[in-house]
Amino acid sequence: MSQVTAQPIPSLESVEEVQEALASQKYIADTSLSTAIYLALRLPKPLLLEGEAGVGKTEIAKVLAAILQTDLIRLQCYEGLDVSHAVYEWNYPRQMLAIRAAEASEESRDAAMAEIFSEDYLIKRPLLQAIEHRGKAPVLLIDEIDRADEEFEAFLLELLSDFQVTVPELGTMTAEHPPIVIITSNRTRELHDALKRRCLYHWVDYPTVDKEYRIVTSKVPGINDRLALQISHFVHDLRQVDLYKLPGVAETLDWGAALMALSQRELSSEVASATLGAILKHQEDVQSVRKNKLDELVSAAASND
């Protein structure tokens, strides 16, 4: 019977080692992003990543957890997010059943109350899971913080300063090993300066043609260099067009996979028109590009391969 041997965890003692470790997980990072991650680990401080949707911000947390061979705990932010969905809440249905059972067995009220407000009845949400995590520090991903209300942002500010949570019935819980915190924002609204001061900041931009080409060749199995370069040029030029929604790296990878599924080895106007839905998600954009820009974009991409 074969035995799976765990890969050694990289020491990440330099910017270069961070960059190499990211590349080993097929994440192509430039020196500035690798430096930001290195400093976030060394200082340690939360890392705030801002940028357009689809440029790979969330992926950084996933890749970092894989490199460090630790758990990834994700809090997806949204409008109306509150403490009960981010930190903890009591399991009320289970508490009600326990109360009825206690009444039936004539258990004392004090004993029943102590029982139902124990950890057995506590539902731990992502932030408390990160605080309570035992062993190796987890990676805590707080995704799209700009979607949450400013009140929650203020609460988060307090949590990031002490890495502790108080549950009135149980007391204060403090992280044994503070989590490695990655916060992402699509900049749909401006974040509070106080939160930014708690974090290292890095803007994740759309990749250059060369970087996107390397991402495509590493992430799309079987794609040939010519097609990878053509779609990288095409998407780069497409992002200069006035569109309702520009395509991110995720859309480029989807397009590459779609072209491979259609057994394409180079870009043509016909196949690009038929597959525009992989990179453009609004009918107005698809129609505008198909009518006014498609042949020009394909021709330019083909001339650069």
PDB file of C-alpha atoms in Angstrom:
ATOM      1  CA  MET A   1       0.000   0.000   0.000  1.00  0.00           C
ATOM      2  CA  SER A   2       1.482   3.322  -1.047  1.00  0.00           C
ATOM      3  CA  GLN A   3       1.797   6.060   1.540  1.00  0.00           C
ATOM      4  CA  VAL A   4       1.190   9.728   0.690  1.00  0.00           C
ATOM      5  CA  THR A   5       4.066  11.898   1.873  1.00  0.00           C
ATOM      6  CA  ALA A   6       3.200  15.409   2.988  1.00  0.00           C
ATOM      7  CA  GLN A   7       5.052  18.136   1.112  1.00  0.00           C
ATOM      8  CA  PRO A   8       7.406  20.244   3.266  1.00  0.00           C
ATOM      9  CA  ILE A   9       6.003  23.644   4.115  1.00  0.00           C
ATOM     10  CA  PRO A  10       8.042  26.459   2.489  1.00  0.00           C
ATOM     11  CA  SER A  11       9.778  28.725   5.005  1.00  0.00           C
ATOM     12  CA  LEU A  12       8.773  31.875   3.073  1.00  0.00           C
ATOM     13  CA  GLU A  13      11.744  33.756   4.534  1.00  0.00           C
ATOM     14  CA  SER A  14      12.160  36.064   1.560  1.00  0.00           C
ATOM     15  CA  VAL A  15      10.079  37.783  -1.100  1.00  0.00           C
ATOM     16  CA  GLU A  16      11.581  35.447  -3.687  1.00  0.00           C
ATOM     17  CA  GLU A  17      10.508  32.372  -1.708  1.00  0.00           C
ATOM     18  CA  VAL A  18       6.966  33.734  -1.456  1.00  0.00           C
ATOM     19  CA  GLN A  19       6.906  34.325  -5.219  1.00  0.00           C
ATOM     20  CA  GLU A  20       8.201  30.810  -5.908  1.00  0.00           C
ATOM     21  CA  ALA A  21       5.696  29.246  -3.496  1.00  0.00           C
ATOM     22  CA  LEU A  22       2.831  31.084  -5.206  1.00  0.00           C
ATOM     23  CA  ALA A  23       4.095  29.915  -8.602  1.00  0.00           C
ATOM     24  CA  SER A  24       4.201  26.323  -7.307  1.00  0.00           C
ATOM     25  CA  GLN A  25       0.424  26.676  -6.782  1.00  0.00           C
ATOM     26  CA  LYS A  26       0.048  28.144 -10.304  1.00  0.00           C
ATOM     27  CA  TYR A  27      -0.501  31.672  -8.997  1.00  0.00           C
ATOM     28  CA  ILE A  28       1.567  34.131 -11.021  1.00  0.00           C
ATOM     29  CA  ALA A  29       2.438  37.082  -8.778  1.00  0.00           C
ATOM     30  CA  ASP A  30       4.651  40.078  -9.451  1.00  0.00           C
ATOM     31  CA  THR A  31       7.263  41.304  -6.980  1.00  0.00           C
ATOM     32  CA  SER A  32       5.054  43.970  -5.403  1.00  0.00           C
ATOM     33  CA  LEU A  33       2.276  41.505  -4.513  1.00  0.00           C
ATOM     34  CA  SER A  34       4.810  38.938  -3.254  1.00  0.00           C
ATOM     35  CA  THR A  35       6.369  41.649  -1.090  1.00  0.00           C
ATOM     36  CA  ALA A  36       2.989  42.596   0.381  1.00  0.00           C
ATOM     37  CA  ILE A  37       2.267  38.943   1.269  1.00  0.00           C
ATOM     38  CA  TYR A  38       5.751  38.470   2.725  1.00  0.00           C
ATOM     39  CA  LEU A  39       5.353  41.538   4.947  1.00  0.00           C
ATOM     40  CA  ALA A  40       1.842  40.509   6.020  1.00  0.00           C
ATOM     41  CA  LEU A  41       3.304  37.205   7.236  1.00  0.00           C
ATOM     42  CA  ARG A  42       6.398  38.698   8.857  1.00  0.00           C
ATOM     43  CA  LEU A  43       4.950  41.669  10.744  1.00  0.00           C
ATOM     44  CA  PRO A  44       2.238  40.119  11.054  1.00  0.00           C
ATOM     45  CA  LYS A  45      -0.644  42.323   9.838  1.00  0.00           C
ATOM     46  CA  PRO A  46      -3.894  41.836   7.913  1.00  0.00           C
ATOM     47  CA  LEU A  47      -3.488  42.284   4.163  1.00  0.00           C
ATOM     48  CA  LEU A  48      -6.127  44.411   2.435  1.00  0.00           C
ATOM     49  CA  LEU A  49      -6.362  43.661  -1.289  1.00  0.00           C
ATOM     50  CA  GLU A  50      -8.351  46.036  -3.459  1.00  0.00           C
ATOM     51  CA  GLY A  51      -9.027  45.715  -7.160  1.00  0.00           C
ATOM     52  CA  GLU A  52     -11.662  45.041  -9.760  1.00  0.00           C
ATOM     53  CA  ALA A  53     -13.682  41.830  -9.511  1.00  0.00           C
ATOM     54  CA  GLY A  54     -12.032  38.824 -11.118  1.00  0.00           C
ATOM     55  CA  VAL A  55      -8.366  39.845 -10.799  1.00  0.00           C
ATOM     56  CA  GLY A  56      -7.456  37.048  -8.375  1.00  0.00           C
ATOM     57  CA  LYS A  57      -7.785  38.627  -4.915  1.00  0.00           C
ATOM     58  CA  THR A  58      -9.770  35.790  -3.346  1.00  0.00           C
ATOM     59  CA  GLU A  59      -7.501  33.224  -4.939  1.00  0.00           C
ATOM     60  CA  ILE A  60      -4.541  34.597  -2.980  1.00  0.00           C
ATOM     61  CA  ALA A  61      -6.082  33.479   0.324  1.00  0.00           C
ATOM     62  CA  LYS A  62      -6.831  30.011  -1.074  1.00  0.00           C
ATOM     63  CA  VAL A  63      -3.314  29.621  -2.440  1.00  0.00           C
ATOM     64  CA  LEU A  64      -1.729  30.866   0.789  1.00  0.00           C
ATOM     65  CA  ALA A  65      -3.694  28.301   2.814  1.00  0.00           C
ATOM     66  CA  ALA A  66      -2.528  25.582   0.423  1.00  0.00           C
ATOM     67  CA  ILE A  67       1.110  26.698   0.670  1.00  0.00           C
ATOM     68  CA  LEU A  68       1.027  26.809   4.482  1.00  0.00           C
ATOM     69  CA  GLN A  69      -1.021  23.590   4.624  1.00  0.00           C
ATOM     70  CA  THR A  70      -3.519  25.130   6.972  1.00  0.00           C
ATOM     71  CA  ASP A  71      -7.263  25.678   7.043  1.00  0.00           C
ATOM     72  CA  LEU A  72      -8.973  28.417   5.054  1.00  0.00           C
ATOM     73  CA  ILE A  73     -11.872  30.052   6.894  1.00  0.00           C
ATOM     74  CA  ARG A  74     -13.990  32.311   4.673  1.00  0.00           C
ATOM     75  CA  LEU A  75     -16.402  35.048   5.622  1.00  0.00           C
ATOM     76  CA  GLN A  76     -18.360  36.232   2.574  1.00  0.00           C
ATOM     77  CA  CYS A  77     -19.576  39.768   3.255  1.00  0.00           C
ATOM     78  CA  TYR A  78     -22.919  41.159   2.092  1.00  0.00           C
ATOM     79  CA  GLU A  79     -25.262  44.018   2.898  1.00  0.00           C
ATOM     80  CA  GLY A  80     -26.913  43.414   6.254  1.00  0.00           C
ATOM     81  CA  LEU A  81     -24.209  41.064   7.558  1.00  0.00           C
ATOM     82  CA  ASP A  82     -24.331  41.137  11.336  1.00  0.00           C
ATOM     83  CA  VAL A  83     -22.601  39.556  14.317  1.00  0.00           C
ATOM     84  CA  SER A  84     -24.979  36.578  14.446  1.00  0.00           C
ATOM     85  CA  HIS A  85     -23.924  35.539  10.942  1.00  0.00           C
ATOM     86  CA  ALA A  86     -20.264  36.532  11.208  1.00  0.00           C
ATOM     87  CA  VAL A  87     -19.328  35.577  14.785  1.00  0.00           C
ATOM     88  CA  TYR A  88     -21.843  33.372  16.604  1.00  0.00           C
ATOM     89  CA  GLU A  89     -25.456  32.749  17.458  1.00  0.00           C
ATOM     90  CA  TRP A  90     -27.244  30.414  19.819  1.00  0.00           C
ATOM     91  CA  ASN A  91     -28.993  27.359  18.439  1.00  0.00           C
ATOM     92  CA  TYR A  92     -32.494  28.403  19.547  1.00  0.00           C
ATOM     93  CA  PRO A  93     -34.436  25.372  18.208  1.00  0.00           C
ATOM     94  CA  ARG A  94     -32.080  23.017  20.025  1.00  0.00           C
ATOM     95  CA  GLN A  95     -32.287  25.129  23.183  1.00  0.00           C
ATOM     96  CA  MET A  96     -36.097  24.945  23.087  1.00  0.00           C
ATOM     97  CA  LEU A  97     -35.984  21.166  22.804  1.00  0.00           C
ATOM     98  CA  ALA A  98     -33.565  21.013  25.748  1.00  0.00           C
ATOM     99  CA  ILE A  99     -35.864  23.231  27.849  1.00  0.00           C
ATOM    100  CA  ARG A 100     -38.870  21.004  27.141  1.00  0.00           C
ATOM    101  CA  ALA A 101     -36.839  17.917  27.955  1.00  0.00           C
ATOM    102  CA  ALA A 102     -35.706  19.505  31.213  1.00  0.00           C
ATOM    103  CA  GLU A 103     -39.303  20.408  32.131  1.00  0.00           C
ATOM    104  CA  ALA A 104     -40.421  16.855  31.462  1.00  0.00           C
ATOM    105  CA  SER A 105     -37.646  15.444  33.640  1.00  0.00           C
ATOM    106  CA  GLU A 106     -38.195  18.045  36.369  1.00  0.00           C
ATOM    107  CA  GLU A 107     -34.573  19.154  36.095  1.00  0.00           C
ATOM    108  CA  SER A 108     -33.859  22.337  38.047  1.00  0.00           C
ATOM    109  CA  ARG A 109     -34.202  25.636  36.129  1.00  0.00           C
ATOM    110  CA  ASP A 110     -30.634  26.729  36.979  1.00  0.00           C
ATOM    111  CA  ALA A 111     -29.154  23.495  35.666  1.00  0.00           C
ATOM    112  CA  ALA A 112     -31.210  23.724  32.489  1.00  0.00           C
ATOM    113  CA  MET A 113     -30.134  27.332  31.878  1.00  0.00           C
ATOM    114  CA  ALA A 114     -26.467  26.460  32.426  1.00  0.00           C
ATOM    115  CA  GLU A 115     -26.793  23.603  29.988  1.00  0.00           C
ATOM    116  CA  ILE A 116     -28.424  25.497  27.132  1.00  0.00           C
ATOM    117  CA  PHE A 117     -25.911  28.353  27.293  1.00  0.00           C
ATOM    118  CA  SER A 118     -22.886  26.082  27.011  1.00  0.00           C
ATOM    119  CA  GLU A 119     -20.659  25.718  23.939  1.00  0.00           C
ATOM    120  CA  ASP A 120     -22.694  22.672  22.886  1.00  0.00           C
ATOM    121  CA  TYR A 121     -25.496  25.065  21.882  1.00  0.00           C
ATOM    122  CA  LEU A 122     -23.266  27.700  20.299  1.00  0.00           C
ATOM    123  CA  ILE A 123     -23.160  27.982  16.502  1.00  0.00           C
ATOM    124  CA  LYS A 124     -19.700  29.259  15.642  1.00  0.00           C
ATOM    125  CA  ARG A 125     -19.570  31.462  12.553  1.00  0.00           C
ATOM    126  CA  PRO A 126     -16.365  32.159  10.569  1.00  0.00           C
ATOM    127  CA  LEU A 127     -14.842  34.862  12.791  1.00  0.00           C
ATOM    128  CA  LEU A 128     -15.284  32.812  15.977  1.00  0.00           C
ATOM    129  CA  GLN A 129     -14.034  29.698  14.158  1.00  0.00           C
ATOM    130  CA  ALA A 130     -10.860  31.614  13.317  1.00  0.00           C
ATOM    131  CA  ILE A 131     -10.441  32.820  16.908  1.00  0.00           C
ATOM    132  CA  GLU A 132     -11.113  29.360  18.361  1.00  0.00           C
ATOM    133  CA  HIS A 133      -8.981  27.500  15.819  1.00  0.00           C
ATOM    134  CA  ARG A 134      -6.452  25.261  17.531  1.00  0.00           C
ATOM    135  CA  GLY A 135      -3.047  24.259  16.227  1.00  0.00           C
ATOM    136  CA  LYS A 136      -1.614  25.975  13.170  1.00  0.00           C
ATOM    137  CA  ALA A 137      -2.892  29.507  12.474  1.00  0.00           C
ATOM    138  CA  PRO A 138      -5.602  29.403   9.789  1.00  0.00           C
ATOM    139  CA  VAL A 139      -5.969  31.787   6.867  1.00  0.00           C
ATOM    140  CA  LEU A 140      -9.034  33.968   7.465  1.00  0.00           C
ATOM    141  CA  LEU A 141     -10.494  35.362   4.245  1.00  0.00           C
ATOM    142  CA  ILE A 142     -12.864  38.299   4.739  1.00  0.00           C
ATOM    143  CA  ASP A 143     -14.175  38.547   1.203  1.00  0.00           C
ATOM    144  CA  GLU A 144     -15.670  41.688  -0.348  1.00  0.00           C
ATOM    145  CA  ILE A 145     -15.722  43.779   2.827  1.00  0.00           C
ATOM    146  CA  ASP A 146     -17.045  46.697   0.771  1.00  0.00           C
ATOM    147  CA  ARG A 147     -20.384  44.874   0.513  1.00  0.00           C
ATOM    148  CA  ALA A 148     -20.865  44.932   4.295  1.00  0.00           C
ATOM    149  CA  ASP A 149     -22.304  47.908   6.167  1.00  0.00           C
ATOM    150  CA  GLU A 150     -20.012  50.430   7.825  1.00  0.00           C
ATOM    151  CA  GLU A 151     -21.237  49.258  11.259  1.00  0.00           C
ATOM    152  CA  PHE A 152     -19.846  45.807  10.611  1.00  0.00           C
ATOM    153  CA  GLU A 153     -16.605  47.332   9.388  1.00  0.00           C
ATOM    154  CA  ALA A 154     -16.300  49.095  12.764  1.00  0.00           C
ATOM    155  CA  PHE A 155     -16.863  45.809  14.596  1.00  0.00           C
ATOM    156  CA  LEU A 156     -14.235  44.144  12.434  1.00  0.00           C
ATOM    157  CA  LEU A 157     -11.779  46.892  13.330  1.00  0.00           C
ATOM    158  CA  GLU A 158     -12.133  46.002  17.016  1.00  0.00           C
ATOM    159  CA  LEU A 159     -11.743  42.283  16.367  1.00  0.00           C
ATOM    160  CA  LEU A 160      -8.578  42.727  14.292  1.00  0.00           C
ATOM    161  CA  SER A 161      -6.906  44.731  17.057  1.00  0.00           C
ATOM    162  CA  ASP A 162      -7.193  42.057  19.777  1.00  0.00           C
ATOM    163  CA  PHE A 163      -8.255  38.845  18.018  1.00  0.00           C
ATOM    164  CA  GLN A 164     -10.711  38.132  20.775  1.00  0.00           C
ATOM    165  CA  VAL A 165     -14.473  37.753  21.024  1.00  0.00           C
ATOM    166  CA  THR A 166     -16.674  38.065  24.090  1.00  0.00           C
ATOM    167  CA  VAL A 167     -19.729  35.851  24.412  1.00  0.00           C
ATOM    168  CA  PRO A 168     -21.531  37.248  27.476  1.00  0.00           C
ATOM    169  CA  GLU A 169     -22.709  33.824  28.701  1.00  0.00           C
ATOM    170  CA  LEU A 170     -19.280  32.185  28.264  1.00  0.00           C
ATOM    171  CA  GLY A 171     -16.685  34.931  28.641  1.00  0.00           C
ATOM    172  CA  THR A 172     -13.893  36.198  26.392  1.00  0.00           C
ATOM    173  CA  MET A 173     -12.305  33.905  23.838  1.00  0.00           C
ATOM    174  CA  THR A 174      -8.814  34.823  22.606  1.00  0.00           C
ATOM    175  CA  ALA A 175      -6.985  33.385  19.614  1.00  0.00           C
ATOM    176  CA  GLU A 176      -4.204  30.979  20.584  1.00  0.00           C
ATOM    177  CA  HIS A 177      -2.579  31.683  17.223  1.00  0.00           C
ATOM    178  CA  PRO A 178      -3.978  34.810  15.498  1.00  0.00           C
ATOM    179  CA  PRO A 179      -5.179  33.957  11.987  1.00  0.00           C
ATOM    180  CA  ILE A 180      -3.453  35.167   8.838  1.00  0.00           C
ATOM    181  CA  VAL A 181      -6.026  37.686   7.620  1.00  0.00           C
ATOM    182  CA  ILE A 182      -6.690  38.488   3.960  1.00  0.00           C
ATOM    183  CA  ILE A 183      -9.367  41.134   3.326  1.00  0.00           C
ATOM    184  CA  THR A 184     -10.629  41.811  -0.189  1.00  0.00           C
ATOM    185  CA  SER A 185     -12.580  44.750  -1.572  1.00  0.00           C
ATOM    186  CA  ASN A 186     -13.915  45.476  -5.068  1.00  0.00           C
ATOM    187  CA  ARG A 187     -13.971  49.153  -4.069  1.00  0.00           C
ATOM    188  CA  THR A 188     -17.699  49.585  -4.593  1.00  0.00           C
ATOM    189  CA  ARG A 189     -17.432  52.026  -1.690  1.00  0.00           C
ATOM    190  CA  GLU A 190     -14.562  53.650   0.156  1.00  0.00           C
ATOM    191  CA  LEU A 191     -13.413  51.812   3.285  1.00  0.00           C
ATOM    192  CA  HIS A 192     -12.843  53.632   6.541  1.00  0.00           C
ATOM    193  CA  ASP A 193      -9.321  54.983   7.072  1.00  0.00           C
ATOM    194  CA  ALA A 194      -9.125  53.301  10.482  1.00  0.00           C
ATOM    195  CA  LEU A 195      -9.521  49.868   8.897  1.00  0.00           C
ATOM    196  CA  LYS A 196      -6.892  50.666   6.285  1.00  0.00           C
ATOM    197  CA  ARG A 197      -4.467  51.736   9.018  1.00  0.00           C
ATOM    198  CA  ARG A 198      -4.778  48.268  10.604  1.00  0.00           C
ATOM    199  CA  CYS A 199      -3.779  46.604   7.354  1.00  0.00           C
ATOM    200  CA  LEU A 200      -1.082  46.428   4.745  1.00  0.00           C
ATOM    201  CA  TYR A 201      -2.614  47.614   1.495  1.00  0.00           C
ATOM    202  CA  HIS A 202      -2.115  46.346  -2.044  1.00  0.00           C
ATOM    203  CA  TRP A 203      -3.970  47.186  -5.248  1.00  0.00           C
ATOM    204  CA  VAL A 204      -4.391  44.142  -7.509  1.00  0.00           C
ATOM    205  CA  ASP A 205      -4.565  45.447 -11.070  1.00  0.00           C
ATOM    206  CA  TYR A 206      -5.479  43.706 -14.295  1.00  0.00           C
ATOM    207  CA  PRO A 207      -2.450  41.721 -15.478  1.00  0.00           C
ATOM    208  CA  THR A 208      -0.157  42.740 -18.299  1.00  0.00           C
ATOM    209  CA  VAL A 209      -0.335  40.721 -21.515  1.00  0.00           C
ATOM    210  CA  ASP A 210       2.776  38.765 -20.555  1.00  0.00           C
ATOM    211  CA  LYS A 211       1.492  37.989 -17.060  1.00  0.00           C
ATOM    212  CA  GLU A 212      -1.946  36.957 -18.327  1.00  0.00           C
ATOM    213  CA  TYR A 213      -0.288  34.744 -20.932  1.00  0.00           C
ATOM    214  CA  ARG A 214       1.664  32.979 -18.169  1.00  0.00           C
ATOM    215  CA  ILE A 215      -1.522  32.610 -16.112  1.00  0.00           C
ATOM    216  CA  VAL A 216      -3.390  31.100 -19.069  1.00  0.00           C
ATOM    217  CA  THR A 217      -0.621  28.645 -19.953  1.00  0.00           C
ATOM    218  CA  SER A 218      -0.341  27.507 -16.342  1.00  0.00           C
ATOM    219  CA  LYS A 219      -4.083  27.248 -15.652  1.00  0.00           C
ATOM    220  CA  VAL A 220      -5.635  25.988 -18.910  1.00  0.00           C
ATOM    221  CA  PRO A 221      -4.528  22.408 -19.564  1.00  0.00           C
ATOM    222  CA  GLY A 222      -3.372  21.643 -23.084  1.00  0.00           C
ATOM    223  CA  ILE A 223      -3.599  25.156 -24.497  1.00  0.00           C
ATOM    224  CA  ASN A 224      -0.923  25.980 -27.062  1.00  0.00           C
ATOM    225  CA  ASP A 225       1.319  29.035 -26.756  1.00  0.00           C
ATOM    226  CA  ARG A 226      -0.122  30.741 -29.829  1.00  0.00           C
ATOM    227  CA  LEU A 227      -3.738  30.595 -28.714  1.00  0.00           C
ATOM    228  CA  ALA A 228      -2.798  31.588 -25.133  1.00  0.00           C
ATOM    229  CA  LEU A 229      -0.953  34.650 -26.436  1.00  0.00           C
ATOM    230  CA  GLN A 230      -3.769  35.591 -28.811  1.00  0.00           C
ATOM    231  CA  ILE A 231      -6.487  35.514 -26.157  1.00  0.00           C
ATOM    232  CA  SER A 232      -4.223  37.406 -23.727  1.00  0.00           C
ATOM    233  CA  HIS A 233      -3.766  40.193 -26.285  1.00  0.00           C
ATOM    234  CA  PHE A 234      -7.465  40.130 -27.184  1.00  0.00           C
ATOM    235  CA  VAL A 235      -8.630  40.474 -23.571  1.00  0.00           C
ATOM    236  CA  HIS A 236      -6.007  43.130 -22.823  1.00  0.00           C
ATOM    237  CA  ASP A 237      -7.222  45.254 -25.751  1.00  0.00           C
ATOM    238  CA  LEU A 238     -10.859  44.513 -24.880  1.00  0.00           C
ATOM    239  CA  ARG A 239     -10.290  46.089 -21.446  1.00  0.00           C
ATOM    240  CA  GLN A 240      -9.495  49.386 -23.197  1.00  0.00           C
ATOM    241  CA  VAL A 241     -13.011  49.435 -24.701  1.00  0.00           C
ATOM    242  CA  ASP A 242     -15.823  51.310 -22.955  1.00  0.00           C
ATOM    243  CA  LEU A 243     -17.868  48.409 -21.568  1.00  0.00           C
ATOM    244  CA  TYR A 244     -20.447  47.988 -18.843  1.00  0.00           C
ATOM    245  CA  LYS A 245     -18.298  45.276 -17.228  1.00  0.00           C
ATOM    246  CA  LEU A 246     -14.694  44.527 -18.103  1.00  0.00           C
ATOM    247  CA  PRO A 247     -13.592  40.865 -18.124  1.00  0.00           C
ATOM    248  CA  GLY A 248     -11.378  39.666 -15.277  1.00  0.00           C
ATOM    249  CA  VAL A 249      -8.738  36.956 -15.242  1.00  0.00           C
ATOM    250  CA  ALA A 250     -11.380  34.393 -14.288  1.00  0.00           C
ATOM    251  CA  GLU A 251     -13.246  35.177 -17.528  1.00  0.00           C
ATOM    252  CA  THR A 252     -10.028  34.876 -19.555  1.00  0.00           C
ATOM    253  CA  LEU A 253      -9.463  31.399 -18.098  1.00  0.00           C
ATOM    254  CA  ASP A 254     -13.071  30.433 -18.805  1.00  0.00           C
ATOM    255  CA  TRP A 255     -12.623  31.579 -22.402  1.00  0.00           C
ATOM    256  CA  GLY A 256      -9.418  29.599 -22.783  1.00  0.00           C
ATOM    257  CA  ALA A 257     -11.145  26.483 -21.444  1.00  0.00           C
ATOM    258  CA  ALA A 258     -14.102  27.074 -23.777  1.00  0.00           C
ATOM    259  CA  LEU A 259     -11.839  27.399 -26.812  1.00  0.00           C
ATOM    260  CA  MET A 260     -10.035  24.199 -25.819  1.00  0.00           C
ATOM    261  CA  ALA A 261     -13.383  22.425 -25.464  1.00  0.00           C
ATOM    262  CA  LEU A 262     -14.108  23.500 -29.064  1.00  0.00           C
ATOM    263  CA  SER A 263     -10.705  22.143 -30.161  1.00  0.00           C
ATOM    264  CA  GLN A 264      -9.509  25.578 -31.306  1.00  0.00           C
ATOM    265  CA  ARG A 265      -5.803  26.178 -31.863  1.00  0.00           C
ATOM    266  CA  GLU A 266      -5.999  29.827 -32.916  1.00  0.00           C
ATOM    267  CA  LEU A 267      -8.413  32.723 -32.662  1.00  0.00           C
ATOM    268  CA  SER A 268     -10.795  33.617 -35.475  1.00  0.00           C
ATOM    269  CA  SER A 269     -13.591  36.178 -35.702  1.00  0.00           C
ATOM    270  CA  GLU A 270     -16.147  33.419 -36.128  1.00  0.00           C
ATOM    271  CA  VAL A 271     -15.206  31.459 -33.007  1.00  0.00           C
ATOM    272  CA  ALA A 272     -14.564  34.623 -30.974  1.00  0.00           C
ATOM    273  CA  SER A 273     -18.055  35.866 -31.810  1.00  0.00           C
ATOM    274  CA  ALA A 274     -19.612  32.540 -30.865  1.00  0.00           C
ATOM    275  CA  THR A 275     -17.812  32.421 -27.490  1.00  0.00           C
ATOM    276  CA  LEU A 276     -17.981  36.070 -26.375  1.00  0.00           C
ATOM    277  CA  GLY A 277     -20.349  35.007 -23.611  1.00  0.00           C
ATOM    278  CA  ALA A 278     -17.410  33.448 -21.784  1.00  0.00           C
ATOM    279  CA  ILE A 279     -15.810  36.850 -21.223  1.00  0.00           C
ATOM    280  CA  LEU A 280     -18.677  39.357 -21.487  1.00  0.00           C
ATOM    281  CA  LYS A 281     -21.697  39.045 -19.206  1.00  0.00           C
ATOM    282  CA  HIS A 282     -23.957  41.819 -20.459  1.00  0.00           C
ATOM    283  CA  GLN A 283     -25.894  41.631 -23.717  1.00  0.00           C
ATOM    284  CA  GLU A 284     -25.172  45.299 -24.470  1.00  0.00           C
ATOM    285  CA  ASP A 285     -21.418  44.616 -24.271  1.00  0.00           C
ATOM    286  CA  VAL A 286     -21.658  41.476 -26.429  1.00  0.00           C
ATOM    287  CA  GLN A 287     -23.651  43.294 -29.108  1.00  0.00           C
ATOM    288  CA  SER A 288     -21.403  46.362 -29.070  1.00  0.00           C
ATOM    289  CA  VAL A 289     -18.166  44.379 -29.375  1.00  0.00           C
ATOM    290  CA  ARG A 290     -19.581  42.009 -31.967  1.00  0.00           C
ATOM    291  CA  LYS A 291     -20.799  44.916 -34.097  1.00  0.00           C
ATOM    292  CA  ASN A 292     -17.992  47.437 -33.729  1.00  0.00           C
ATOM    293  CA  LYS A 293     -14.770  45.895 -32.429  1.00  0.00           C
ATOM    294  CA  LEU A 294     -14.566  42.166 -32.920  1.00  0.00           C
ATOM    295  CA  ASP A 295     -12.660  41.978 -36.223  1.00  0.00           C
ATOM    296  CA  GLU A 296     -10.246  44.693 -35.097  1.00  0.00           C
ATOM    297  CA  LEU A 297      -9.534  42.915 -31.803  1.00  0.00           C
ATOM    298  CA  VAL A 298      -9.029  39.514 -33.440  1.00  0.00           C
ATOM    299  CA  SER A 299      -6.779  41.009 -36.116  1.00  0.00           C
ATOM    300  CA  ALA A 300      -4.667  42.818 -33.511  1.00  0.00           C
ATOM    301  CA  ALA A 301      -4.377  39.668 -31.378  1.00  0.00           C
ATOM    302  CA  ALA A 302      -3.324  37.596 -34.392  1.00  0.00           C
ATOM    303  CA  SER A 303      -0.674  40.136 -35.385  1.00  0.00           C
ATOM    304  CA  ASN A 304       0.986  39.846 -31.972  1.00  0.00           C
ATOM    305  CA  ASP A 305       1.404  36.079 -31.827  1.00  0.00           C
TER     306      ASP A 305
END
